[in-house]
N, CA, C and O atoms as a printed pandas DataFrame, in Angstrom:
     atom_number atom_name residue_name chain_id  residue_number  x_coord  y_coord  z_coord
0              1         N          UNK        A               1  -15.522   -0.767   14.282
1              2        CA          UNK        A               1  -14.591   -1.902   13.940
2              3         C          UNK        A               1  -13.646   -1.357   12.713
3              4         O          UNK        A               1  -14.102   -0.609   11.848
4              5         N          UNK        A               2  -12.572   -1.711   12.722
5              6        CA          UNK        A               2  -11.660   -1.275   11.655
6              7         C          UNK        A               2  -11.632   -2.640   10.552
7              8         O          UNK        A               2  -11.661   -3.825   10.882
8              9         N          UNK        A               3  -11.584   -2.220    9.503
9             10        CA          UNK        A               3  -11.673   -3.220    8.280
10            11         C          UNK        A               3  -10.872   -2.560    7.105
11            12         O          UNK        A               3  -11.245   -1.495    6.613
12            13         N          UNK        A               4   -9.843   -3.180    6.706
13            14        CA          UNK        A               4   -9.134   -2.706    5.547
14            15         C          UNK        A               4   -9.379   -3.513    4.474
15            16         O          UNK        A               4   -9.357   -4.736    4.607
16            17         N          UNK        A               5   -9.665   -2.866    3.179
17            18        CA          UNK        A               5   -9.993   -3.685    1.977
18            19         C          UNK        A               5   -9.293   -3.265    0.886
19            20         O          UNK        A               5   -9.630   -2.214    0.340
20            21         N          UNK        A               6   -8.161   -4.056    0.377
21            22        CA          UNK        A               6   -7.343   -3.653   -0.682
22            23         C          UNK        A               6   -8.009   -4.185   -1.934
23            24         O          UNK        A               6   -8.825   -5.106   -1.988
24            25         N          UNK        A               7   -7.511   -3.427   -2.974
25            26        CA          UNK        A               7   -8.139   -3.930   -4.280
26            27         C          UNK        A               7   -7.226   -3.242   -5.489
27            28         O          UNK        A               7   -6.362   -2.435   -5.145
28            29         N          UNK        A               8   -7.378   -3.505   -6.703
29            30        CA          UNK        A               8   -6.503   -2.947   -7.642
30            31         C          UNK        A               8   -5.220   -3.745   -8.300
31            32         O          UNK        A               8   -4.539   -3.266   -9.207
32            33         N          UNK        A               9   -5.026   -4.865   -7.782
33            34        CA          UNK        A               9   -3.813   -5.712   -7.941
34            35         C          UNK        A               9   -4.324   -6.428   -9.451
35            36         O          UNK        A               9   -5.471   -6.408   -9.897
36            37         N          UNK        A              10   -3.085   -7.072  -10.093
37            38        CA          UNK        A              10   -3.317   -7.641  -11.113
38            39         C          UNK        A              10   -2.097   -8.480  -11.846
39            40         O          UNK        A              10   -1.138   -8.697  -11.106
40            41         N          UNK        A              11   -2.014   -8.892  -12.952
41            42        CA          UNK        A              11   -1.002   -9.510  -13.582
42            43         C          UNK        A              11   -0.569   -8.438  -14.821
43            44         O          UNK        A              11   -1.307   -8.083  -15.740
44            45         N          UNK        A              12    0.436   -8.142  -14.655
45            46        CA          UNK        A              12    0.906   -7.097  -15.753
46            47         C          UNK        A              12    2.386   -7.344  -16.334
47            48         O          UNK        A              12    3.196   -7.979  -15.658
48            49         N          UNK        A              13    2.716   -6.844  -17.568
49            50        CA          UNK        A              13    4.269   -7.211  -18.004
50            51         C          UNK        A              13    5.112   -5.980  -17.516
51            52         O          UNK        A              13    4.659   -4.848  -17.342
52            53         N          UNK        A              14    6.403   -6.378  -17.326
53            54        CA          UNK        A              14    7.145   -5.140  -16.850
54            55         C          UNK        A              14    7.203   -3.893  -17.590
55            56         O          UNK        A              14    7.104   -3.784  -18.812
56            57         N          UNK        A              15    7.375   -2.942  -16.726
57            58        CA          UNK        A              15    7.189   -1.484  -17.489
58            59         C          UNK        A              15    5.661   -0.980  -17.322
59            60         O          UNK        A              15    5.450    0.230  -17.410
60            61         N          UNK        A              16    4.601   -1.862  -17.086
61            62        CA          UNK        A              16    3.612   -1.336  -17.005
62            63         C          UNK        A              16    2.996   -0.673  -15.440
63            64         O          UNK        A              16    3.699   -0.571  -14.435
64            65         N          UNK        A              17    1.676   -0.308  -15.517
65            66        CA          UNK        A              17    1.317    0.374  -14.182
66            67         C          UNK        A              17    0.221   -0.225  -13.738
67            68         O          UNK        A              17   -0.482   -0.931  -14.461
68            69         N          UNK        A              18   -0.008    0.003  -12.543
69            70        CA          UNK        A              18   -1.125   -0.317  -11.716
70            71         C          UNK        A              18   -1.372    0.674  -10.628
71            72         O          UNK        A              18   -0.443    1.339  -10.169
72            73         N          UNK        A              19   -2.822    0.811  -10.126
73            74        CA          UNK        A              19   -2.961    1.651   -8.956
74            75         C          UNK        A              19   -3.696    0.854   -8.043
75            76         O          UNK        A              19   -4.702    0.238   -8.397
76            77         N          UNK        A              20   -3.232    0.830   -6.844
77            78        CA          UNK        A              20   -4.000    0.041   -5.827
78            79         C          UNK        A              20   -4.748    0.853   -4.960
79            80         O          UNK        A              20   -4.302    1.981   -4.747
80            81         N          UNK        A              21   -5.866    0.490   -4.378
81            82        CA          UNK        A              21   -6.697    1.227   -3.433
82            83         C          UNK        A              21   -6.941    0.617   -2.120
83            84         O          UNK        A              21   -7.098   -0.604   -2.098
84            85         N          UNK        A              22   -6.988    1.157   -1.227
85            86        CA          UNK        A              22   -7.311    0.672    0.112
86            87         C          UNK        A              22   -8.399    1.457    0.858
87            88         O          UNK        A              22   -8.113    2.547    1.352
88            89         N          UNK        A              23   -9.609    0.958    0.957
89            90        CA          UNK        A              23  -10.808    1.576    1.588
90            91         C          UNK        A              23  -10.732    1.044    3.100
91            92         O          UNK        A              23  -10.895   -0.099    3.525
92            93         N          UNK        A              24  -10.413    2.321    3.824
93            94        CA          UNK        A              24  -10.267    1.873    5.233
94            95         C          UNK        A              24  -11.717    2.151    6.069
95            96         O          UNK        A              24  -12.223    3.271    6.126
96            97         N          UNK        A              25  -12.220    1.116    6.618
97            98        CA          UNK        A              25  -13.472    1.296    7.436
98            99         C          UNK        A              25  -13.112    1.570    8.897
99           100         O          UNK        A              25  -12.155    0.970    9.385
100          101         N          UNK        A              26  -13.662    2.248    9.464
101          102        CA          UNK        A              26  -13.440    2.660   10.911
102          103         C          UNK        A              26  -12.978    4.085   11.271
103          104         O          UNK        A              26  -12.388    4.750   10.420
104          105         N          UNK        A              27  -13.202    4.536   12.392
105          106        CA          UNK        A              27  -12.940    5.893   12.783
106          107         C          UNK        A              27  -11.430    6.130   13.090
107          108         O          UNK        A              27  -11.201    6.418   14.265
108          109         N          UNK        A              28  -10.544    6.074   12.397
109          110        CA          UNK        A              28   -9.294    6.011   12.691
110          111         C          UNK        A              28   -8.442    6.931   11.453
111          112         O          UNK        A              28   -7.388    7.551   11.597
112          113         N          UNK        A              29   -9.118    6.815   10.449
113          114        CA          UNK        A              29   -8.342    7.132    9.160
114          115         C          UNK        A              29   -7.637    8.623    9.098
115          116         O          UNK        A              29   -6.499    8.949    8.760
116          117         N          UNK        A              30   -8.747    9.390    9.554
117          118        CA          UNK        A              30   -8.138   10.892    9.301
118          119         C          UNK        A              30   -7.300   11.275   10.487
119          120         O          UNK        A              30   -7.058   12.468   10.672
120          121         N          UNK        A              31   -6.762   10.208   11.440
121          122        CA          UNK        A              31   -5.995   10.815   12.535
122          123         C          UNK        A              31   -4.613    9.962   12.620
123          124         O          UNK        A              31   -3.917    9.972   13.635
124          125         N          UNK        A              32   -4.308    9.271   11.529
125          126        CA          UNK        A              32   -3.359    8.386   11.561
126          127         C          UNK        A              32   -2.562    8.477   10.022
127          128         O          UNK        A              32   -3.160    8.760    8.984
128          129         N          UNK        A              33   -1.265    8.213   10.099
129          130        CA          UNK        A              33   -0.289    7.631    9.031
130          131         C          UNK        A              33   -0.822    6.451    8.649
131          132         O          UNK        A              33   -1.099    5.517    9.402
132          133         N          UNK        A              34   -0.998    6.503    7.202
133          134        CA          UNK        A              34   -1.381    5.070    6.418
134          135         C          UNK        A              34   -0.232    4.563    5.623
135          136         O          UNK        A              34    0.484    5.349    5.001
136          137         N          UNK        A              35   -0.020    3.234    5.620
137          138        CA          UNK        A              35    1.090    2.798    4.992
138          139         C          UNK        A              35    0.660    1.612    3.997
139          140         O          UNK        A              35   -0.328    0.906    4.199
140          141         N          UNK        A              36    1.430    1.495    3.017
141          142        CA          UNK        A              36    1.388    0.336    2.134
142          143         C          UNK        A              36    2.537   -0.564    2.528
143          144         O          UNK        A              36    3.642   -0.093    2.797
144          145         N          UNK        A              37    2.262   -1.943    2.564
145          146        CA          UNK        A              37    3.338   -2.992    2.813
146          147         C          UNK        A              37    3.131   -4.062    1.681
147          148         O          UNK        A              37    2.033   -4.284    1.170
148          149         N          UNK        A              38    4.205   -4.653    1.368
149          150        CA          UNK        A              38    4.257   -5.960    0.411
150          151         C          UNK        A              38    4.656   -7.228    1.235
151          152         O          UNK        A              38    5.292   -7.154    2.286
152          153         N          UNK        A              39    4.286   -8.239    0.748
153          154        CA          UNK        A              39    4.634   -9.419    1.046
154          155         C          UNK        A              39    5.077  -10.301   -0.174
155          156         O          UNK        A              39    4.227  -10.747   -0.945
156          157         N          UNK        A              40    6.580  -10.578   -0.364
157          158        CA          UNK        A              40    6.743  -11.472   -1.599
158          159         C          UNK        A              40    6.795  -12.865   -1.380
159          160         O          UNK        A              40    7.133  -13.059   -0.212
160          161         N          UNK        A              41    6.637  -13.755   -1.897
161          162        CA          UNK        A              41    6.665  -15.149   -1.637
162          163         C          UNK        A              41    7.652  -15.526   -0.726
163          164         O          UNK        A              41    8.780  -15.059   -0.889
164          165         N          UNK        A              42    7.398  -16.423    0.372
165          166        CA          UNK        A              42    8.502  -16.706    1.160
166          167         C          UNK        A              42    9.435  -15.647    1.904
167          168         O          UNK        A              42   10.562  -15.886    2.340
168          169         N          UNK        A              43    8.797  -14.508    1.963
169          170        CA          UNK        A              43    9.402  -13.465    2.686
170          171         C          UNK        A              43    8.652  -12.589    3.662
171          172         O          UNK        A              43    7.440  -12.483    3.474
172          173         N          UNK        A              44    9.103  -12.061    4.497
173          174        CA          UNK        A              44    8.418  -11.117    5.488
174          175         C          UNK        A              44    7.867   -9.960    5.032
175          176         O          UNK        A              44    8.521   -9.351    4.185
176          177         N          UNK        A              45    6.619   -9.419    5.455
177          178        CA          UNK        A              45    5.967   -8.251    5.087
178          179         C          UNK        A              45    6.850   -7.122    5.387
179          180         O          UNK        A              45    7.414   -7.048    6.478
180          181         N          UNK        A              46    7.006   -6.187    4.415
181          182        CA          UNK        A              46    7.701   -5.121    4.733
182          183         C          UNK        A              46    7.181   -3.766    3.970
183          184         O          UNK        A              46    6.570   -3.775    2.901
184          185         N          UNK        A              47    7.520   -2.662    4.682
185          186        CA          UNK        A              47    7.009   -1.443    4.484
186          187         C          UNK        A              47    7.506   -0.853    3.156
187          188         O          UNK        A              47    8.706   -0.808    2.886
188          189         N          UNK        A              48    6.466   -0.367    2.271
189          190        CA          UNK        A              48    6.985    0.247    0.994
190          191         C          UNK        A              48    6.638    1.746    0.986
191          192         O          UNK        A              48    7.398    2.528    0.415
192          193         N          UNK        A              49    5.660    2.124    1.520
193          194        CA          UNK        A              49    5.495    3.702    1.415
194          195         C          UNK        A              49    4.399    4.015    2.670
195          196         O          UNK        A              49    3.500    3.262    3.046
196          197         N          UNK        A              50    4.730    5.297    3.183
197          198        CA          UNK        A              50    3.835    6.010    4.104
198          199         C          UNK        A              50    3.199    7.218    3.623
199          200         O          UNK        A              50    3.552    7.712    2.552
200          201         N          UNK        A              51    2.316    7.714    4.314
201          202        CA          UNK        A              51    1.691    9.054    4.073
202          203         C          UNK        A              51    1.145    9.588    5.346
203          204         O          UNK        A              51    0.409    8.845    5.995
204          205         N          UNK        A              52    1.409   10.774    5.785
205          206        CA          UNK        A              52    0.974   11.451    6.857
206          207         C          UNK        A              52   -0.299   11.872    6.600
207          208         O          UNK        A              52   -0.781   11.804    5.469
208          209         N          UNK        A              53   -1.079   12.441    7.850
209          210        CA          UNK        A              53   -2.462   13.006    7.680
210          211         C          UNK        A              53   -2.318   14.137    6.810
211          212         O          UNK        A              53   -3.159   14.284    5.923
212          213         N          UNK        A              54   -1.272   15.050    6.945
213          214        CA          UNK        A              54   -1.104   16.154    6.088
214          215         C          UNK        A              54   -0.322   15.918    4.663
215          216         O          UNK        A              54    0.051   16.858    3.962
216          217         N          UNK        A              55   -0.167   14.834    4.402
217          218        CA          UNK        A              55    0.371   14.383    3.007
218          219         C          UNK        A              55    1.915   14.288    2.868
219          220         O          UNK        A              55    2.421   14.284    1.746
220          221         N          UNK        A              56    2.602   14.218    3.893
221          222        CA          UNK        A              56    4.095   13.961    3.811
222          223         C          UNK        A              56    4.216   12.613    3.349
223          224         O          UNK        A              56    3.391   11.781    3.729
224          225         N          UNK        A              57    5.076   12.321    2.632
225          226        CA          UNK        A              57    5.314   10.837    2.004
226          227         C          UNK        A              57    6.822   10.267    2.213
227          228         O          UNK        A              57    7.805   11.006    2.159
228          229         N          UNK        A              58    6.884    9.093    2.417
229          230        CA          UNK        A              58    8.217    8.328    2.354
230          231         C          UNK        A              58    8.076    6.984    1.612
231          232         O          UNK        A              58    7.074    6.284    1.470
232          233         N          UNK        A              59    9.347    6.805    1.172
233          234        CA          UNK        A              59    9.316    5.467    0.335
234          235         C          UNK        A              59   10.328    4.722    0.578
235          236         O          UNK        A              59   11.326    5.316    0.986
236          237         N          UNK        A              60   10.405    3.363    0.431
237          238        CA          UNK        A              60   11.546    2.543    0.487
238          239         C          UNK        A              60   12.424    2.733   -0.940
239          240         O          UNK        A              60   11.976    2.903   -2.075
240          241         N          UNK        A              61   13.813    2.648   -0.501
241          242        CA          UNK        A              61   14.677    2.943   -1.725
242          243         C          UNK        A              61   14.263    2.149   -3.155
243          244         O          UNK        A              61   14.576    2.594   -4.259
244          245         N          UNK        A              62   13.555    0.977   -2.963
245          246        CA          UNK        A              62   13.507    0.015   -4.427
246          247         C          UNK        A              62   12.243    0.654   -5.037
247          248         O          UNK        A              62   11.951    0.276   -6.171
248          249         N          UNK        A              63   11.501    1.515   -4.479
249          250        CA          UNK        A              63   10.220    2.039   -5.375
250          251         C          UNK        A              63   10.333    3.686   -5.419
251          252         O          UNK        A              63    9.405    4.428   -5.743
252          253         N          UNK        A              64   11.464    4.048   -5.084
253          254        CA          UNK        A              64   11.400    5.800   -5.035
254          255         C          UNK        A              64   11.436    5.985   -6.603
255          256         O          UNK        A              64   12.037    5.259   -7.396
256          257         N          UNK        A              65   10.652    7.134   -6.904
257          258        CA          UNK        A              65   10.638    7.499   -8.200
258          259         C          UNK        A              65    9.686    6.619   -9.222
259          260         O          UNK        A              65    9.474    7.047  -10.357
260          261         N          UNK        A              66    9.242    5.637   -8.868
261          262        CA          UNK        A              66    8.283    4.629   -9.474
262          263         C          UNK        A              66    6.820    4.489   -8.858
263          264         O          UNK        A              66    5.783    4.326   -9.502
264          265         N          UNK        A              67    6.967    4.593   -7.371
265          266        CA          UNK        A              67    5.518    4.477   -6.873
266          267         C          UNK        A              67    5.198    5.870   -6.348
267          268         O          UNK        A              67    6.087    6.717   -6.258
268          269         N          UNK        A              68    3.972    6.108   -6.009
269          270        CA          UNK        A              68    3.402    7.075   -5.487
270          271         C          UNK        A              68    2.270    7.026   -4.500
271          272         O          UNK        A              68    1.207    6.654   -4.998
272          273         N          UNK        A              69    2.247    7.301   -3.272
273          274        CA          UNK        A              69    1.265    7.108   -2.257
274          275         C          UNK        A              69    0.631    8.410   -2.209
275          276         O          UNK        A              69    1.206    9.496   -2.275
276          277         N          UNK        A              70   -0.822    8.158   -2.065
277          278        CA          UNK        A              70   -1.824    9.354   -1.741
278          279         C          UNK        A              70   -2.899    8.948   -0.927
279          280         O          UNK        A              70   -3.039    7.772   -0.592
280          281         N          UNK        A              71   -3.596    9.767   -0.620
281          282        CA          UNK        A              71   -4.941    9.688    0.358
282          283         C          UNK        A              71   -5.924   10.671   -0.119
283          284         O          UNK        A              71   -5.713   11.761   -0.652
284          285         N          UNK        A              72   -6.997   10.115    0.156
285          286        CA          UNK        A              72   -8.366   10.772   -0.019
286          287         C          UNK        A              72   -9.089   10.780    1.638
287          288         O          UNK        A              72   -9.867    9.898    2.000
288          289         N          UNK        A              73   -8.738   11.738    2.368
289          290        CA          UNK        A              73   -9.458   11.752    3.808
290          291         C          UNK        A              73  -10.764   11.689    3.820
291          292         O          UNK        A              73  -11.303   11.108    4.761
292          293         N          UNK        A              74  -11.478   12.216    2.879
293          294        CA          UNK        A              74  -12.826   12.365    2.723
294          295         C          UNK        A              74  -13.597   11.099    2.480
295          296         O          UNK        A              74  -14.775   11.034    2.833
296          297         N          UNK        A              75  -12.900    9.932    1.805
297          298        CA          UNK        A              75  -13.606    8.736    1.422
298          299         C          UNK        A              75  -13.723    7.730    2.318
299          300         O          UNK        A              75  -14.873    7.289    2.301
300          301         N          UNK        A              76  -12.883    7.073    3.244
301          302        CA          UNK        A              76  -11.360    7.370    3.067
302          303         C          UNK        A              76  -10.790    6.451    2.480
303          304         O          UNK        A              76  -11.132    5.310    2.793
304          305         N          UNK        A              77   -9.802    6.619    1.501
305          306        CA          UNK        A              77   -9.111    5.727    0.779
306          307         C          UNK        A              77   -7.484    6.019    0.672
307          308         O          UNK        A              77   -7.172    7.209    0.635
308          309         N          UNK        A              78   -6.504    5.118    0.623
309          310        CA          UNK        A              78   -5.380    5.451    0.387
310          311         C          UNK        A              78   -5.068    4.590   -0.746
311          312         O          UNK        A              78   -5.448    3.426   -0.870
312          313         N          UNK        A              79   -4.187    5.398   -1.746
313          314        CA          UNK        A              79   -3.693    4.849   -3.061
314          315         C          UNK        A              79   -2.355    4.476   -3.132
315          316         O          UNK        A              79   -1.601    4.976   -2.297
316          317         N          UNK        A              80   -1.836    3.593   -4.069
317          318        CA          UNK        A              80   -0.614    3.322   -4.502
318          319         C          UNK        A              80   -0.588    3.250   -6.059
319          320         O          UNK        A              80   -0.941    2.290   -6.745
320          321         N          UNK        A              81   -0.109    4.431   -6.479
321          322        CA          UNK        A              81    0.254    4.428   -7.998
322          323         C          UNK        A              81    1.656    3.816   -8.082
323          324         O          UNK        A              81    2.643    4.199   -7.454
324          325         N          UNK        A              82    1.585    2.725   -9.027
325          326        CA          UNK        A              82    2.815    1.856   -9.387
326          327         C          UNK        A              82    3.082    1.795  -10.633
327          328         O          UNK        A              82    2.481    1.051  -11.409
328          329         N          UNK        A              83    4.207    2.735  -11.024
329          330        CA          UNK        A              83    4.747    2.736  -12.528
330          331         C          UNK        A              83    5.935    1.810  -12.765
331          332         O          UNK        A              83    6.593    1.226  -11.904
332          333         N          UNK        A              84    6.103    1.779  -14.201
333          334        CA          UNK        A              84    7.385    0.982  -14.370
334          335         C          UNK        A              84    7.696   -0.207  -13.538
335          336         O          UNK        A              84    8.822   -0.369  -13.070
336          337         N          UNK        A              85    6.619   -1.132  -13.323
337          338        CA          UNK        A              85    6.704   -2.159  -12.477
338          339         C          UNK        A              85    7.815   -3.179  -13.151
339          340         O          UNK        A              85    8.207   -3.241  -14.317
340          341         N          UNK        A              86    8.159   -3.914  -12.051
341          342        CA          UNK        A              86    9.425   -4.864  -12.167
342          343         C          UNK        A              86    9.018   -6.299  -11.638
343          344         O          UNK        A              86    8.091   -6.498  -10.852
344          345         N          UNK        A              87    9.720   -7.128  -12.099
345          346        CA          UNK        A              87    9.279   -8.642  -11.934
346          347         C          UNK        A              87    9.368   -8.803  -10.221
347          348         O          UNK        A              87    8.558   -9.458   -9.564
348          349         N          UNK        A              88   10.499   -8.079   -9.672
349          350        CA          UNK        A              88   10.861   -8.145   -8.244
350          351         C          UNK        A              88    9.817   -7.219   -7.403
351          352         O          UNK        A              88    9.967   -7.094   -6.187
352          353         N          UNK        A              89    8.909   -6.669   -7.994
353          354        CA          UNK        A              89    7.566   -6.044   -7.449
354          355         C          UNK        A              89    6.568   -6.980   -7.063
355          356         O          UNK        A              89    5.785   -6.650   -6.172
356          357         N          UNK        A              90    6.468   -8.232   -7.662
357          358        CA          UNK        A              90    5.480   -9.219   -7.447
358          359         C          UNK        A              90    5.671   -9.647   -5.968
359          360         O          UNK        A              90    6.728   -9.995   -5.442
360          361         N          UNK        A              91    4.274   -9.543   -5.322
361          362        CA          UNK        A              91    3.964   -9.549   -4.037
362          363         C          UNK        A              91    2.421   -9.443   -3.804
363          364         O          UNK        A              91    1.617   -9.174   -4.697
364          365         N          UNK        A              92    2.104   -9.686   -2.502
365          366        CA          UNK        A              92    0.761   -9.200   -2.005
366          367         C          UNK        A              92    0.931   -7.886   -1.279
367          368         O          UNK        A              92    1.800   -7.707   -0.426
368          369         N          UNK        A              93    0.045   -6.969   -1.668
369          370        CA          UNK        A              93    0.140   -5.528   -1.266
370          371         C          UNK        A              93   -1.015   -5.532   -0.071
371          372         O          UNK        A              93   -2.120   -6.058   -0.198
372          373         N          UNK        A              94   -0.581   -4.900    1.013
373          374        CA          UNK        A              94   -1.658   -4.508    2.144
374          375         C          UNK        A              94   -1.475   -3.200    2.384
375          376         O          UNK        A              94   -0.452   -2.604    2.046
376          377         N          UNK        A              95   -2.541   -2.616    3.037
377          378        CA          UNK        A              95   -2.292   -1.322    3.604
378          379         C          UNK        A              95   -2.764   -1.542    5.158
379          380         O          UNK        A              95   -3.526   -2.405    5.592
380          381         N          UNK        A              96   -2.152   -0.606    5.789
381          382        CA          UNK        A              96   -2.308   -0.640    7.399
382          383         C          UNK        A              96   -1.748    0.557    7.943
383          384         O          UNK        A              96   -1.438    1.430    7.132
384          385         N          UNK        A              97   -1.536    0.791    9.302
385          386        CA          UNK        A              97   -1.128    1.869    9.812
386          387         C          UNK        A              97    0.446    1.732   10.035
387          388         O          UNK        A              97    1.076    0.878    9.410
388          389         N          UNK        A              98    1.049    2.567   10.917
389          390        CA          UNK        A              98    2.474    2.402   11.266
390          391         C          UNK        A              98    2.789    1.120   12.036
391          392         O          UNK        A              98    1.957    0.571   12.759
392          393         N          UNK        A              99    4.087    0.651   11.836
393          394        CA          UNK        A              99    4.456   -0.490   12.434
394          395         C          UNK        A              99    4.416   -0.457   13.936
395          396         O          UNK        A              99    4.937    0.423   14.621
396          397         N          UNK        A             100    3.748   -1.502   14.387
397          398        CA          UNK        A             100    3.568   -1.327   16.162
398          399         C          UNK        A             100    2.430   -1.067   16.531
399          400         O          UNK        A             100    2.149   -1.159   17.726
400          401         N          UNK        A             101    1.304   -0.599   15.402
401          402        CA          UNK        A             101   -0.032    0.003   15.865
402          403         C          UNK        A             101   -0.908   -0.737   14.867
403          404         O          UNK        A             101   -1.976   -0.191   14.594
404          405         N          UNK        A             102   -0.677   -1.681   14.387
405          406        CA          UNK        A             102   -1.407   -2.439   13.418
406          407         C          UNK        A             102   -2.706   -2.751   13.877
407          408         O          UNK        A             102   -3.015   -3.100   15.016
408          409         N          UNK        A             103   -3.538   -2.577   12.770
409          410        CA          UNK        A             103   -4.990   -3.223   12.973
410          411         C          UNK        A             103   -5.019   -4.597   12.276
411          412         O          UNK        A             103   -4.005   -5.018   11.721
412          413         N          UNK        A             104   -6.058   -5.235   12.295
413          414        CA          UNK        A             104   -6.164   -6.465   11.735
414          415         C          UNK        A             104   -5.950   -6.370   10.150
415          416         O          UNK        A             104   -6.584   -5.563    9.469
416          417         N          UNK        A             105   -4.991   -7.272    9.608
417          418        CA          UNK        A             105   -4.625   -7.237    8.091
418          419         C          UNK        A             105   -5.843   -7.445    7.302
419          420         O          UNK        A             105   -6.808   -8.110    7.677
420          421         N          UNK        A             106   -5.737   -6.858    6.233
421          422        CA          UNK        A             106   -6.874   -7.023    5.190
422          423         C          UNK        A             106   -6.444   -8.482    4.298
423          424         O          UNK        A             106   -5.530   -9.223    4.660
424          425         N          UNK        A             107   -7.250   -8.707    3.142
425          426        CA          UNK        A             107   -6.916   -9.842    2.571
426          427         C          UNK        A             107   -5.634   -9.465    1.503
427          428         O          UNK        A             107   -5.017  -10.373    0.946
428          429         N          UNK        A             108   -5.356   -8.256    1.317
429          430        CA          UNK        A             108   -4.220   -7.848    0.262
430          431         C          UNK        A             108   -4.763   -7.965   -0.972
431          432         O          UNK        A             108   -5.878   -8.450   -1.162
432          433         N          UNK        A             109   -3.917   -7.478   -1.983
433          434        CA          UNK        A             109   -4.256   -7.513   -3.208
434          435         C          UNK        A             109   -3.058   -8.005   -4.067
435          436         O          UNK        A             109   -2.016   -7.365   -3.922
436          437         N          UNK        A             110   -3.049   -9.074   -4.963
437          438        CA          UNK        A             110   -1.879   -9.650   -5.361
438          439         C          UNK        A             110   -1.552   -8.936   -6.783
439          440         O          UNK        A             110   -2.355   -8.667   -7.676
440          441         N          UNK        A             111   -0.120   -8.698   -6.748
441          442        CA          UNK        A             111    0.251   -7.750   -8.004
442          443         C          UNK        A             111    1.504   -8.871   -8.536
443          444         O          UNK        A             111    2.409   -9.276   -7.806
444          445         N          UNK        A             112    1.326   -9.211   -9.837
445          446        CA          UNK        A             112    2.418  -10.116  -10.414
446          447         C          UNK        A             112    2.828   -9.540  -11.613
447          448         O          UNK        A             112    2.005   -9.227  -12.473
448          449         N          UNK        A             113    4.179   -9.350  -11.766
449          450        CA          UNK        A             113    4.824   -8.712  -12.890
450          451         C          UNK        A             113    5.572   -9.883  -13.577
451          452         O          UNK        A             113    6.503  -10.470  -13.027
452          453         N          UNK        A             114    5.153  -10.156  -14.690
453          454        CA          UNK        A             114    6.111  -11.153  -15.561
454          455         C          UNK        A             114    5.809  -10.863  -16.996
455          456         O          UNK        A             114    4.780  -10.458  -17.537
456          457         N          UNK        A             115    7.108  -11.214  -17.513
457          458        CA          UNK        A             115    6.902  -11.236  -19.250
458          459         C          UNK        A             115    6.233  -12.474  -19.777
459          460         O          UNK        A             115    6.034  -12.601  -20.985
């Protein structure tokens, strides 16, 4: 049974950093690309970053140079290092697989960036 558990969110000031973690329960992690998504208030969920099995990464333009996605296939955990946070990064962050193949969503982790 697949279960995704996100953690690491919090309330920070602009310019600060957070590291999100997603623990992936289930026998799928080592065979699939993993993704981080965000859902801002009143908006649809959107893809932020993804990482392939062999570590290739992609980012949406708004986070390039600030966020870093990584994975530890032995644990299995996927991380999102978030630097130089901005107020428009405020959202609930979720992990999952590629669009179109989603498993049940976890509870997400709230990130709030405010001065």
